[in-house]
Coordinates of C-alpha atoms and ligand atoms in Angstrom, one line a residue:
X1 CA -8.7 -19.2 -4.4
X2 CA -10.5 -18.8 -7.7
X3 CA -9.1 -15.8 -9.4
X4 CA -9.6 -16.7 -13.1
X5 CA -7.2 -15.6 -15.4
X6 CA -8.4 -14.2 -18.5
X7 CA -7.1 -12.4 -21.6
X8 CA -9.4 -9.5 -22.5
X9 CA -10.5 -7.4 -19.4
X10 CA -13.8 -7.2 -21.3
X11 CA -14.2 -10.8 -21.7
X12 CA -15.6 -12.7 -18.6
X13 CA -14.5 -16.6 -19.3
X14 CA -17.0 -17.5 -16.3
X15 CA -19.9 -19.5 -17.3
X16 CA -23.1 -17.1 -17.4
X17 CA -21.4 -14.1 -16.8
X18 CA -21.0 -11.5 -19.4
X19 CA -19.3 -7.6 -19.0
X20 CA -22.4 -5.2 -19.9
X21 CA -20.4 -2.4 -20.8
X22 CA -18.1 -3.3 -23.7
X23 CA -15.6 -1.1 -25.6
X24 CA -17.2 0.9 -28.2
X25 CA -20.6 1.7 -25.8
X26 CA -22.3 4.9 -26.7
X27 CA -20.9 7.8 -24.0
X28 CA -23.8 9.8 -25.1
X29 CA -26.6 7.2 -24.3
X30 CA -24.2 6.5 -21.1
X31 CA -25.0 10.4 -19.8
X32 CA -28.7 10.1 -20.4
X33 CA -30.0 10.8 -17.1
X34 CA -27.3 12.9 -15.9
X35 CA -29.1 16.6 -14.4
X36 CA -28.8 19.1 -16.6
X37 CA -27.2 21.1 -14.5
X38 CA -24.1 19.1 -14.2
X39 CA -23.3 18.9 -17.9
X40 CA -21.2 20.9 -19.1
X41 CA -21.8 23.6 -22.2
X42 CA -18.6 24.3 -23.8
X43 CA -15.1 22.4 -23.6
X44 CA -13.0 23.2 -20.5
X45 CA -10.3 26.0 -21.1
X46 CA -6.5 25.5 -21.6
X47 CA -3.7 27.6 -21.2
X48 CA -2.7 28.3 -24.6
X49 CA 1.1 27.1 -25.8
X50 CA 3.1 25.7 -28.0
X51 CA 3.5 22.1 -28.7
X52 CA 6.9 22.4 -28.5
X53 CA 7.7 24.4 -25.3
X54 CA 4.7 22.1 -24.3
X55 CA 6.8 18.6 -24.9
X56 CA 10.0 20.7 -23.5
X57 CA 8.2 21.1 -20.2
X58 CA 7.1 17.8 -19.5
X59 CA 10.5 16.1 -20.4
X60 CA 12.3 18.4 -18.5
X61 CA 10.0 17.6 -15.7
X62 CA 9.8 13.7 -16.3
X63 CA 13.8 14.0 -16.3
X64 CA 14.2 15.4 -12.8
X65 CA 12.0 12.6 -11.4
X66 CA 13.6 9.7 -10.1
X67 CA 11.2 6.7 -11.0
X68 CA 11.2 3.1 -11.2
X69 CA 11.3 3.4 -14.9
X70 CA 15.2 4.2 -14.8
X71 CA 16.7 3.2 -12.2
X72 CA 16.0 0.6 -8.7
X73 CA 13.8 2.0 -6.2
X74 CA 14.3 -0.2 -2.7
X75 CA 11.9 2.0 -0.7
X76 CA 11.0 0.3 2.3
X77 CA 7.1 0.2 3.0
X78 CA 6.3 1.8 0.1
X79 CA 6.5 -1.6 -2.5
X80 CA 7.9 0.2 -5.2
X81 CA 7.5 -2.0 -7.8
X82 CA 7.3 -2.1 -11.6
X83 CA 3.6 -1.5 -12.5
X84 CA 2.7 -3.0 -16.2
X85 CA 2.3 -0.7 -18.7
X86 CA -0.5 -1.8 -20.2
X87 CA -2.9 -1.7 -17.1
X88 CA -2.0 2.1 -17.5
X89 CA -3.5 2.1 -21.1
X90 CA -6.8 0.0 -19.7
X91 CA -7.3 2.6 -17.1
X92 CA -7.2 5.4 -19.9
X93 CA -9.9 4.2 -21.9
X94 CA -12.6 6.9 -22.6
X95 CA -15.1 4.0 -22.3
X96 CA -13.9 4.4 -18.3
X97 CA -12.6 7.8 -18.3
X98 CA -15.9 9.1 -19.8
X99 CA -17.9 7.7 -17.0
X100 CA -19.4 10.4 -14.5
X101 CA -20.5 9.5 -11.1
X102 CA -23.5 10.8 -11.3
X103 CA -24.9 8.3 -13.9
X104 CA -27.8 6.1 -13.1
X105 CA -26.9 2.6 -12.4
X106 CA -28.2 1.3 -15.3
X107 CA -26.4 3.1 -17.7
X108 CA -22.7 1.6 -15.6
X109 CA -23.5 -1.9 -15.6
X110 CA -19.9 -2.8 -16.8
X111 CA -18.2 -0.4 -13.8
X112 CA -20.6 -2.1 -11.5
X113 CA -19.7 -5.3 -12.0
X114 CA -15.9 -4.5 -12.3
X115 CA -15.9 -2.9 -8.9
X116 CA -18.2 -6.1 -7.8
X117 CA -15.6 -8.8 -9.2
X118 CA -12.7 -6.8 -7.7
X119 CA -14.4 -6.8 -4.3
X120 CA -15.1 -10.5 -4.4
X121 CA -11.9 -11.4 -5.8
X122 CA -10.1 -9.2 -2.8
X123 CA -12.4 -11.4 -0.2
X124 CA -11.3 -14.6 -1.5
X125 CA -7.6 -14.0 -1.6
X126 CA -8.2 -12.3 2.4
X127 CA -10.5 -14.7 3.5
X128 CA -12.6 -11.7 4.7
X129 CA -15.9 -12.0 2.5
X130 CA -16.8 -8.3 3.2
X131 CA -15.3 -5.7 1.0
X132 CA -15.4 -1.8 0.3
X133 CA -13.5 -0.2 -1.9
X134 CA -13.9 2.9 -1.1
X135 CA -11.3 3.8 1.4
X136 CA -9.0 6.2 -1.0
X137 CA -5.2 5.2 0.9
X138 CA -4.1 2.8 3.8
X139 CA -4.3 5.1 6.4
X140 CA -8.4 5.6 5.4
X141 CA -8.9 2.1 5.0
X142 CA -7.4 1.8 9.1
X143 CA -10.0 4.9 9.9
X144 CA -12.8 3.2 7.9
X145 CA -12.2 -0.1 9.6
X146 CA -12.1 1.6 13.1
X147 CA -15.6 3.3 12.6
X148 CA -16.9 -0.4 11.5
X149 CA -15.5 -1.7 14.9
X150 CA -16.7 1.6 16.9
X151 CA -20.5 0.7 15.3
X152 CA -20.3 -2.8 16.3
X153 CA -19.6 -2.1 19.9
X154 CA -21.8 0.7 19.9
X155 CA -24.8 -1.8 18.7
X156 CA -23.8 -4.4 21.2
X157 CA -24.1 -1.6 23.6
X158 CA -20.4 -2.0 24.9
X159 CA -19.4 2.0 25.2
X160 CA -16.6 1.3 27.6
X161 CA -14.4 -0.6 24.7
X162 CA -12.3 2.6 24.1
X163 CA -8.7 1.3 23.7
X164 CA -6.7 -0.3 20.7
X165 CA -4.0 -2.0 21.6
X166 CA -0.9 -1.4 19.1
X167 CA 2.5 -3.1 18.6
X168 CA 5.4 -0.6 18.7
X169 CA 6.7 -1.4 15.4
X170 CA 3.8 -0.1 14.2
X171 CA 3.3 2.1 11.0
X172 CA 2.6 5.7 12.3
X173 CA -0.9 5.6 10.7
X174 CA -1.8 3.1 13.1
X175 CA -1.8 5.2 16.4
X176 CA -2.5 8.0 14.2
X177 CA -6.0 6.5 12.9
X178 CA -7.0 5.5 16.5
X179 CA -7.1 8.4 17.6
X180 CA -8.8 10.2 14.6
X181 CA -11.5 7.3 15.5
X182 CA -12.3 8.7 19.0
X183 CA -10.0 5.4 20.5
X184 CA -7.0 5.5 23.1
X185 CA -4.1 3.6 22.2
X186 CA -1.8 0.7 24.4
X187 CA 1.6 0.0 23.1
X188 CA 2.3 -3.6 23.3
X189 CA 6.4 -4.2 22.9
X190 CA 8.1 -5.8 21.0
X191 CA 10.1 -9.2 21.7
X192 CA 13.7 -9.7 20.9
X193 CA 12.5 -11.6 17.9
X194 CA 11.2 -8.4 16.3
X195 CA 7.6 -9.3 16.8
X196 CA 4.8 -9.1 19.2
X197 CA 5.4 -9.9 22.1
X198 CA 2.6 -12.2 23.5
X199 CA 3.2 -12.0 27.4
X200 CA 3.0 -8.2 27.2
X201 CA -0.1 -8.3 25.2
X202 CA -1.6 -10.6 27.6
X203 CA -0.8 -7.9 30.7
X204 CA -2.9 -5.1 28.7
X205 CA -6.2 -7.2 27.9
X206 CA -9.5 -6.0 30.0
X207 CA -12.5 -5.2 29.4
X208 CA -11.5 -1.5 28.3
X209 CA -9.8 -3.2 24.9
X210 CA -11.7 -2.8 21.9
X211 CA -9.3 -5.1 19.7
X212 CA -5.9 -4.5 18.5
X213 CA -4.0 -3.4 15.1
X214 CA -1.5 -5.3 14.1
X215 CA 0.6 -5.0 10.5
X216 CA 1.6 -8.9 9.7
X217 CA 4.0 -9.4 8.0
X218 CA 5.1 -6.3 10.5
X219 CA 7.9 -3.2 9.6
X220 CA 10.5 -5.2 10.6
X221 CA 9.7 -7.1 7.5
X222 CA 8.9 -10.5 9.3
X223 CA 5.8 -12.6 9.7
X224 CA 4.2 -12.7 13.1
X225 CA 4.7 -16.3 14.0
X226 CA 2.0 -16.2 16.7
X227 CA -0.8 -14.7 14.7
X228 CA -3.5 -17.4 15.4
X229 CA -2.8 -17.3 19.4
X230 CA -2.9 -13.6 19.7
X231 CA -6.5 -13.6 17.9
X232 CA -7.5 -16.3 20.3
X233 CA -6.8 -13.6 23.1
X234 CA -7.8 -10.7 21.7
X235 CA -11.3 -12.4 20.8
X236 CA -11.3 -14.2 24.5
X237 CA -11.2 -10.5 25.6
X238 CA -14.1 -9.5 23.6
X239 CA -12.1 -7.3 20.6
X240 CA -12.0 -7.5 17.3
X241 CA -8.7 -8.2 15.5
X242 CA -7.8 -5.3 12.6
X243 CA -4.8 -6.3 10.3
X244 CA -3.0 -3.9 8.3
X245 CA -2.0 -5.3 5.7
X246 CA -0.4 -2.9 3.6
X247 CA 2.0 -5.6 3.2
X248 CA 0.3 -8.0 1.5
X249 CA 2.4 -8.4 -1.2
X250 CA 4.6 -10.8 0.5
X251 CA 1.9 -13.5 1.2
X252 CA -1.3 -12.6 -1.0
X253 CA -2.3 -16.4 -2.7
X254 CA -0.2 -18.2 0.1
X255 CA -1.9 -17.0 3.5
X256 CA -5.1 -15.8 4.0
X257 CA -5.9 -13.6 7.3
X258 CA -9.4 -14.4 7.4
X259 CA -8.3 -17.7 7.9
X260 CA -5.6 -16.9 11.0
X261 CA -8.3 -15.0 13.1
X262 CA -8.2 -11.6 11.4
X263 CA -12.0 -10.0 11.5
X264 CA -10.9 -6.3 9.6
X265 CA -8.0 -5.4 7.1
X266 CA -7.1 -3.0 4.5
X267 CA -5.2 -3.3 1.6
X268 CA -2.8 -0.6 -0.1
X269 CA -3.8 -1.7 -4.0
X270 CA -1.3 1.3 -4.7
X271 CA 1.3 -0.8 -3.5
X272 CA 0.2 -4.0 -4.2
X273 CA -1.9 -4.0 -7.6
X274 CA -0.4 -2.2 -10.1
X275 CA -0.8 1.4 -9.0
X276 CA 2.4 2.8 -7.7
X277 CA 2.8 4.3 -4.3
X278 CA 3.7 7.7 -3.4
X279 CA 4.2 11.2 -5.0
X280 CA 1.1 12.3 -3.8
X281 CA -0.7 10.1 -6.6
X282 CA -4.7 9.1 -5.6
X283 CA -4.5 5.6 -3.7
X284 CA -6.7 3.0 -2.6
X285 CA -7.5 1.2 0.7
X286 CA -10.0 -1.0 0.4
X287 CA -10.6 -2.9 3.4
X288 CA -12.1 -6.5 4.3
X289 CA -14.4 -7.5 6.8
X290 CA -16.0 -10.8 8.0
X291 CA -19.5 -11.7 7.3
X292 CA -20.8 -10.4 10.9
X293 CA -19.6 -7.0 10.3
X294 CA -20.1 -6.5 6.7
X295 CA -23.6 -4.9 7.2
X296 CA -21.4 -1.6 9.0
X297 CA -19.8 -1.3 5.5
X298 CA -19.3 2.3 4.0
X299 CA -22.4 3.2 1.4
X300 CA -23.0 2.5 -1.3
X301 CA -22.1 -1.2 -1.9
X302 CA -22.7 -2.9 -5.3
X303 CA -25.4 -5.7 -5.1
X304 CA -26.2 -8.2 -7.9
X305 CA -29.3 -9.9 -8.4
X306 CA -29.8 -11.9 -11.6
X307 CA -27.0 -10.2 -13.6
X308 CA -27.9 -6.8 -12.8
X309 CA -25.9 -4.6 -10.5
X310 CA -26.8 -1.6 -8.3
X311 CA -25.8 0.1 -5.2
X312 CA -27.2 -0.2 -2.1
X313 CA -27.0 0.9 1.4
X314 CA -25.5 -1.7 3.8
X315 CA -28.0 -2.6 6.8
X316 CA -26.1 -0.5 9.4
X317 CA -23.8 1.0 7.1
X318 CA -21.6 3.8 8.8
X319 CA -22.7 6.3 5.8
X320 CA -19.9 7.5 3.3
X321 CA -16.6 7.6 3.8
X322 CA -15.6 9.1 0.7
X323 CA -17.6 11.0 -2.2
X324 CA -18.9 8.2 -5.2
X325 CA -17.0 5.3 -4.9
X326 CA -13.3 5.1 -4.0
X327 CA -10.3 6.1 -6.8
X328 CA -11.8 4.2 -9.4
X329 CA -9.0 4.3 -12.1
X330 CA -6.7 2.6 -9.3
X331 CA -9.5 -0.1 -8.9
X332 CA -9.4 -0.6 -12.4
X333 CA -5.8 -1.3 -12.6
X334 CA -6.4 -3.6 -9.7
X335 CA -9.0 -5.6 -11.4
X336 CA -6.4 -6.1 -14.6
X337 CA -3.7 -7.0 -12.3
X338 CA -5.9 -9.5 -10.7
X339 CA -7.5 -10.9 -13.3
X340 CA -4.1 -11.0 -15.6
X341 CA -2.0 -13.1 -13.3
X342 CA -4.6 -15.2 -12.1
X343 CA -4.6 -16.9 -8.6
X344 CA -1.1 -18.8 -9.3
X345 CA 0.3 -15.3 -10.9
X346 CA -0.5 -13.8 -7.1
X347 CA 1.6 -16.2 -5.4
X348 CA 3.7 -16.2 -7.8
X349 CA 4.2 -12.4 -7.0
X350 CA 4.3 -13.0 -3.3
X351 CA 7.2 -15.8 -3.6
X352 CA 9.3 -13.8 -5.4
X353 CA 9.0 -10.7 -3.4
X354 CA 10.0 -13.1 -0.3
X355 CA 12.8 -14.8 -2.5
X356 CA 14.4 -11.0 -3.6
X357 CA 14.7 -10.0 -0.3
X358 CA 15.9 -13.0 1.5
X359 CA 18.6 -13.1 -1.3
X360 CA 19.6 -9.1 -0.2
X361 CA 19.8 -9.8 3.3
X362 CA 22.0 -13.1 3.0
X363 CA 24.6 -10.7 0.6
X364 CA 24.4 -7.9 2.9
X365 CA 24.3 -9.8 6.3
X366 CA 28.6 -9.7 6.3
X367 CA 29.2 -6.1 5.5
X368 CA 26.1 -4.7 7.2
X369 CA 24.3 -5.5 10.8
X370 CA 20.6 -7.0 10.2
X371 CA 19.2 -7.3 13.6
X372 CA 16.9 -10.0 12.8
X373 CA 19.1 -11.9 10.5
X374 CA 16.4 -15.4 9.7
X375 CA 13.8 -15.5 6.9
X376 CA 12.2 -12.6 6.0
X377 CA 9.7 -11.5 3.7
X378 CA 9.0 -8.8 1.0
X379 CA 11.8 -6.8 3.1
X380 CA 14.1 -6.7 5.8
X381 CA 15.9 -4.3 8.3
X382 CA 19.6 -3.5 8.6
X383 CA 21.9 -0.9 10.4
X384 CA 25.7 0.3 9.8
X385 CA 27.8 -1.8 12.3
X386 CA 29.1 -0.1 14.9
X387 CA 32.5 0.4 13.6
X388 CA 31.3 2.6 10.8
X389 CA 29.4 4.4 13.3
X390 CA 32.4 4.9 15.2
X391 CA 34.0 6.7 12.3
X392 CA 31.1 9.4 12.3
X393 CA 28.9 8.1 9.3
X394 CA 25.3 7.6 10.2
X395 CA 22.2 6.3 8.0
X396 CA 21.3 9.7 6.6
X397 CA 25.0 9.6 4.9
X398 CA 24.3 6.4 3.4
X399 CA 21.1 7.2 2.1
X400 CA 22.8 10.2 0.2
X401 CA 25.9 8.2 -1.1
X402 CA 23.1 6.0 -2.6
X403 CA 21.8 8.8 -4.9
X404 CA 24.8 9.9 -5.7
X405 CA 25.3 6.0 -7.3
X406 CA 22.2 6.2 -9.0
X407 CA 19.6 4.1 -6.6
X408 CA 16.9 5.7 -4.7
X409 CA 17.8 5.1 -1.0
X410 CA 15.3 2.3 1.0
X411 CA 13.6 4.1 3.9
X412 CA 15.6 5.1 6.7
X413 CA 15.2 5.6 10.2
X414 CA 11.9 4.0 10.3
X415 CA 10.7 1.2 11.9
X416 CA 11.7 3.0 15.1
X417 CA 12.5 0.0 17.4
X418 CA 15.7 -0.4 15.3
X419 CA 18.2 3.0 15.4
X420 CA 20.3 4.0 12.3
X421 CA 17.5 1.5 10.4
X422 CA 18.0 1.2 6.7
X423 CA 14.6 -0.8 5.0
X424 CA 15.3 -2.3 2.2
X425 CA 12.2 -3.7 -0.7
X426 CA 13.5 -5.1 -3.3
X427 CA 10.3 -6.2 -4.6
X428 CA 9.8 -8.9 -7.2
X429 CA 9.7 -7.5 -10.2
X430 CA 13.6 -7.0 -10.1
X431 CA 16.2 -9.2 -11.8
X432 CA 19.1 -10.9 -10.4
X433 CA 21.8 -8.6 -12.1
X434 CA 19.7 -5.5 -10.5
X435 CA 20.3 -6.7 -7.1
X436 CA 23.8 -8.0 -7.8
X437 CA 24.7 -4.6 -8.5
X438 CA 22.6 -2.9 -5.8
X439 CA 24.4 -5.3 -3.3
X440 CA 27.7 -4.3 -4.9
X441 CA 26.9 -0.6 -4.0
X442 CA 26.0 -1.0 -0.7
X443 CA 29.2 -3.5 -0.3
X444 CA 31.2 -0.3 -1.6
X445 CA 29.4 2.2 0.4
X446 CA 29.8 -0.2 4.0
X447 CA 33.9 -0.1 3.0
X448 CA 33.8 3.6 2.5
X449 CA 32.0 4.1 5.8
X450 CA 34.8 1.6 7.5
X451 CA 37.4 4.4 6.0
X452 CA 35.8 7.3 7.5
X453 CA 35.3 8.8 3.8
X454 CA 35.0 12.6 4.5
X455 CA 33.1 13.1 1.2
X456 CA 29.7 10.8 2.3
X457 CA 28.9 13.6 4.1
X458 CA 28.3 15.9 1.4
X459 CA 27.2 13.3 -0.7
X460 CA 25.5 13.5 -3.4
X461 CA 27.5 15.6 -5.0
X462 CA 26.1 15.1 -8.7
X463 CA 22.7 16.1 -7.9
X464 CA 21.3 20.0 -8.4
X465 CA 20.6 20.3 -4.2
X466 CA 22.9 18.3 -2.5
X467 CA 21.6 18.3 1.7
X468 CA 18.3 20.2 2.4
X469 CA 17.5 21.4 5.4
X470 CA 14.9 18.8 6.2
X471 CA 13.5 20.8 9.5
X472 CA 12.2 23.6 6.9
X473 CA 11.2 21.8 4.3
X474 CA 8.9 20.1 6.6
X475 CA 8.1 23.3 8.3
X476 CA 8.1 25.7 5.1
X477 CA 7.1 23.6 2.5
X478 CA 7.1 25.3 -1.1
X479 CA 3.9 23.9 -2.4
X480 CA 3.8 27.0 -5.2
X481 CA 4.4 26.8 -8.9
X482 CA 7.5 28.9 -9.6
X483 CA 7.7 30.5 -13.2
X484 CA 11.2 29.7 -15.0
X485 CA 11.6 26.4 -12.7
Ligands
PLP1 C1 2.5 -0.8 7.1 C2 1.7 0.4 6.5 N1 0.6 0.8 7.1 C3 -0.1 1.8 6.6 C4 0.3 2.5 5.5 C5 -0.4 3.7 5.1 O1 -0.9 3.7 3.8 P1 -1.2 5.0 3.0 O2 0.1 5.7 2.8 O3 -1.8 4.6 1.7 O4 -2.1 5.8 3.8 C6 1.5 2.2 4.9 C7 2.1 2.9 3.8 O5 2.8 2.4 3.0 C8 2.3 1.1 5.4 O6 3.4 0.7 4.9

């Protein structure tokens, strides 16, 4: 991989290449071409306030959130790591945030070839040469993907290819996206191993399977050791492989999909690169294709031809996915991620994450059950024994005694295929005391469990709601602004 690192995002150190748009460019001659009707006449209006009720509001707000900024957030799935600050104060620059969509290519040249270097950077660490960036979260990226594979059988003239074939520890997405994309779905178990299991796979392939969607390294948190064979099969069949790889953070600059059979992945960069991941924040799912089906890519795709970029409309592109071109701010963090830690930095990222969790799971493994107790990577599952079971606490409990100690609880109940599952991500950017202590809590909370403490089920108790009622909230959500709150 070739991931230069550099020092100034505006700086290209490649030989021959230099960033058009620099700090300091002239918004004004940048909207010269933008309709008239689209510009604006007077400033936007605010509600009026003072500055201090103002501050008052928003540190009262920022001090109910629970972020990664105060205290661990082990969320499994969700890779919530710390993001730099200063890709934050890139992504805020007016030279980008003054940009409109409508511009004419010329007057972009520096966006252009940002989103063109993230997209060829994102192809070599995949090993998947085609690249849009415009899905706008994981779950688009896997409906973007499956539209690519529906107009490549559709071309070939292979209508009957209607069924993806699906691992059971799938994310919900998965299944989900299928069929959003007009395809039926096959569950393929798993083994005892926690991962695919290969005979089963074999006993659903016809001629009725367009490919299969697998998530490597999978929920369960481990790699699927039989990648390469189950490509072989799937392409034996006549399918197309489609990786989610929402967990790339565990082997981005070590393994490269492309290279184990993969022909279609996404990538959640607001997991992996510097954008954080939930709260309702936008996302980005760009995904990767291989050379044969990069002419189905979304439009537009950015071109270059002797140092000048512009969009263009793939050959048989599938049409837009999304309006302009993806969440750009969260490409833009990407891109200074990328660029920042270089192709050693990326592994470096990916070891780590691997290392913090393995180091979890061999604390844990004594005072919790972890079902698939060997090498993991960025994450790993575990359960309350059976004996704390016995004494009436369950997962949920757990989760709640967490707050109460000042962590944010990992996922729970989720992957399905393991009951009472806790999931915990450390991620990498943690230090050794943080998980020493995290360890220590759970260590306490498994011997409070064993005791058949009465209080864990009201827990937490320091909190301003203690248990909601999660069927309403999910039913009756609250979305309104309440004055006074
Ligand atoms: C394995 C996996 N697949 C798909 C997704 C969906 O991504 P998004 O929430 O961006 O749609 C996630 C979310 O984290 C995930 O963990």
């Amino acid at each position: 991989m070739n991931l230069t690192p550099v020092n100034l995002l505006f700086e290209d150190s490649r030989p021959g290449r230099r960033c058009v748009q620099t700090p300091g460019a002239d918004l004004k001659a940048a909207v010269k071409g933008l309709p008239m009707e689209e510009r604006r006449d007077a400033p936007p209006s605010w509600p009026e306030t003072g500055e201090l009720d103002l501050v008052r509001h928003f540190t009262r707000l920022s001090q109910k959130n629970f972020a990664i900024s105060t205290n661990f957030y082990p969320l499994g799935s969700c890779t919530m790591k710390y993001n730099p600050v200063v890709h934050e104060s890139i992504a805020a620059r007016p030279e980008w945030t003054g940009l409109h969509p409508l511009q004419d290519d010329s007057s972009v040249q520096g966006a252009l070839q940002l989103m063109f270097d993230l997209a060829a950077d994102l192809g070599v660490a995949t090993g998947l040469p085609g690249v849009t960036l415009h899905p706008a979260a994981g779950a688009h990226g896997e409906l973007t993907a499956l539209m690519v594979l529906r107009a490549w059988l559709d071309e070939r003239g292979d209508h009957e290819r209607r069924t993806i074939l699906i691992p059971d520890s799938a994310h919900g997405t998965n299944p989900a996206s299928c069929t959003l994309a007009g395809f039926k779905v096959e569950t393929i178990k798993s083994s005892e191993r926690g991962l695919c299991e290969v005979e089963d796979l074999k006993s659903h392939l016809g001629p009725h399977v367009a490919g299969l969607m697998i998530t490597n390294p999978n929920t369960l948190g481990l790699f699927e050791d039989d990648i390469a064979e189950i490509c072989e099969l799937i392409h034996e069949c006549g399918g197309k492989v489609y990786m989610d790889g929402a967990n790339f953070n565990a082997i981005m600059g070590v393994a490269r999909p492309g290279d184990f059979g993969v022909d279609m992945m996404h990538l959640n960069l607001h997991k992996t690169m510097s954008t954080p991941h939930g709260g309702g924040g936008p996302g980005s799912g760009p995904i990767c294709v291989t050379e044969e089906l990069t002419k189905y890519l979304p439009a537009p795709a950015v071109v270059e031809n002797d140092g000048e970029y512009k969009m263009v409309t793939p050959e048989a592109s599938i049409g837009r996915v999304r309006g302009f071109h993806g969440n750009f701010m969260v490409l833009l963090r990407a891109y200074s991620y990328v660029k920042r830690l270089g192709a050693e930095g990326i592994r470096r990222v990916a070891e780590n994450a691997v290392i913090n969790a393995n180091y979890l799971r061999v604390k844990l493994r004594d005072h919790w059950r972890v079902p698939h107790d060997r090498i993991c990577m960025h994450e790993f599952v575990a359960r309350p024994k059976r004996e704390m079971r016995d004494a009436g606490i369950h997962t949920l409990d757990v989760a709640k005694r967490l707050i109460e100690l000042g962590y944010h609880p990992p996922t729970v109940y989720f992957p399905l295929v393991v009951p009472e599952a806790i999931m915990i991500e450390p991620t990498e950017t943690e230090s050794k005391e943080t998980l020493d202590e995290f360890a220590n809590a759970l260590i306490q909370v498994a011997k409070e469990c064993l005791a058949g403490e009465e209080f864990l089920h009201d827990a937490p108790r320091n909190m301003p709601v203690s248990r909601v009622d999660e069927a309403a909230a999910v039913k009756k959500p609250q979305l309104a602004f309440r004055q006074g709150e």
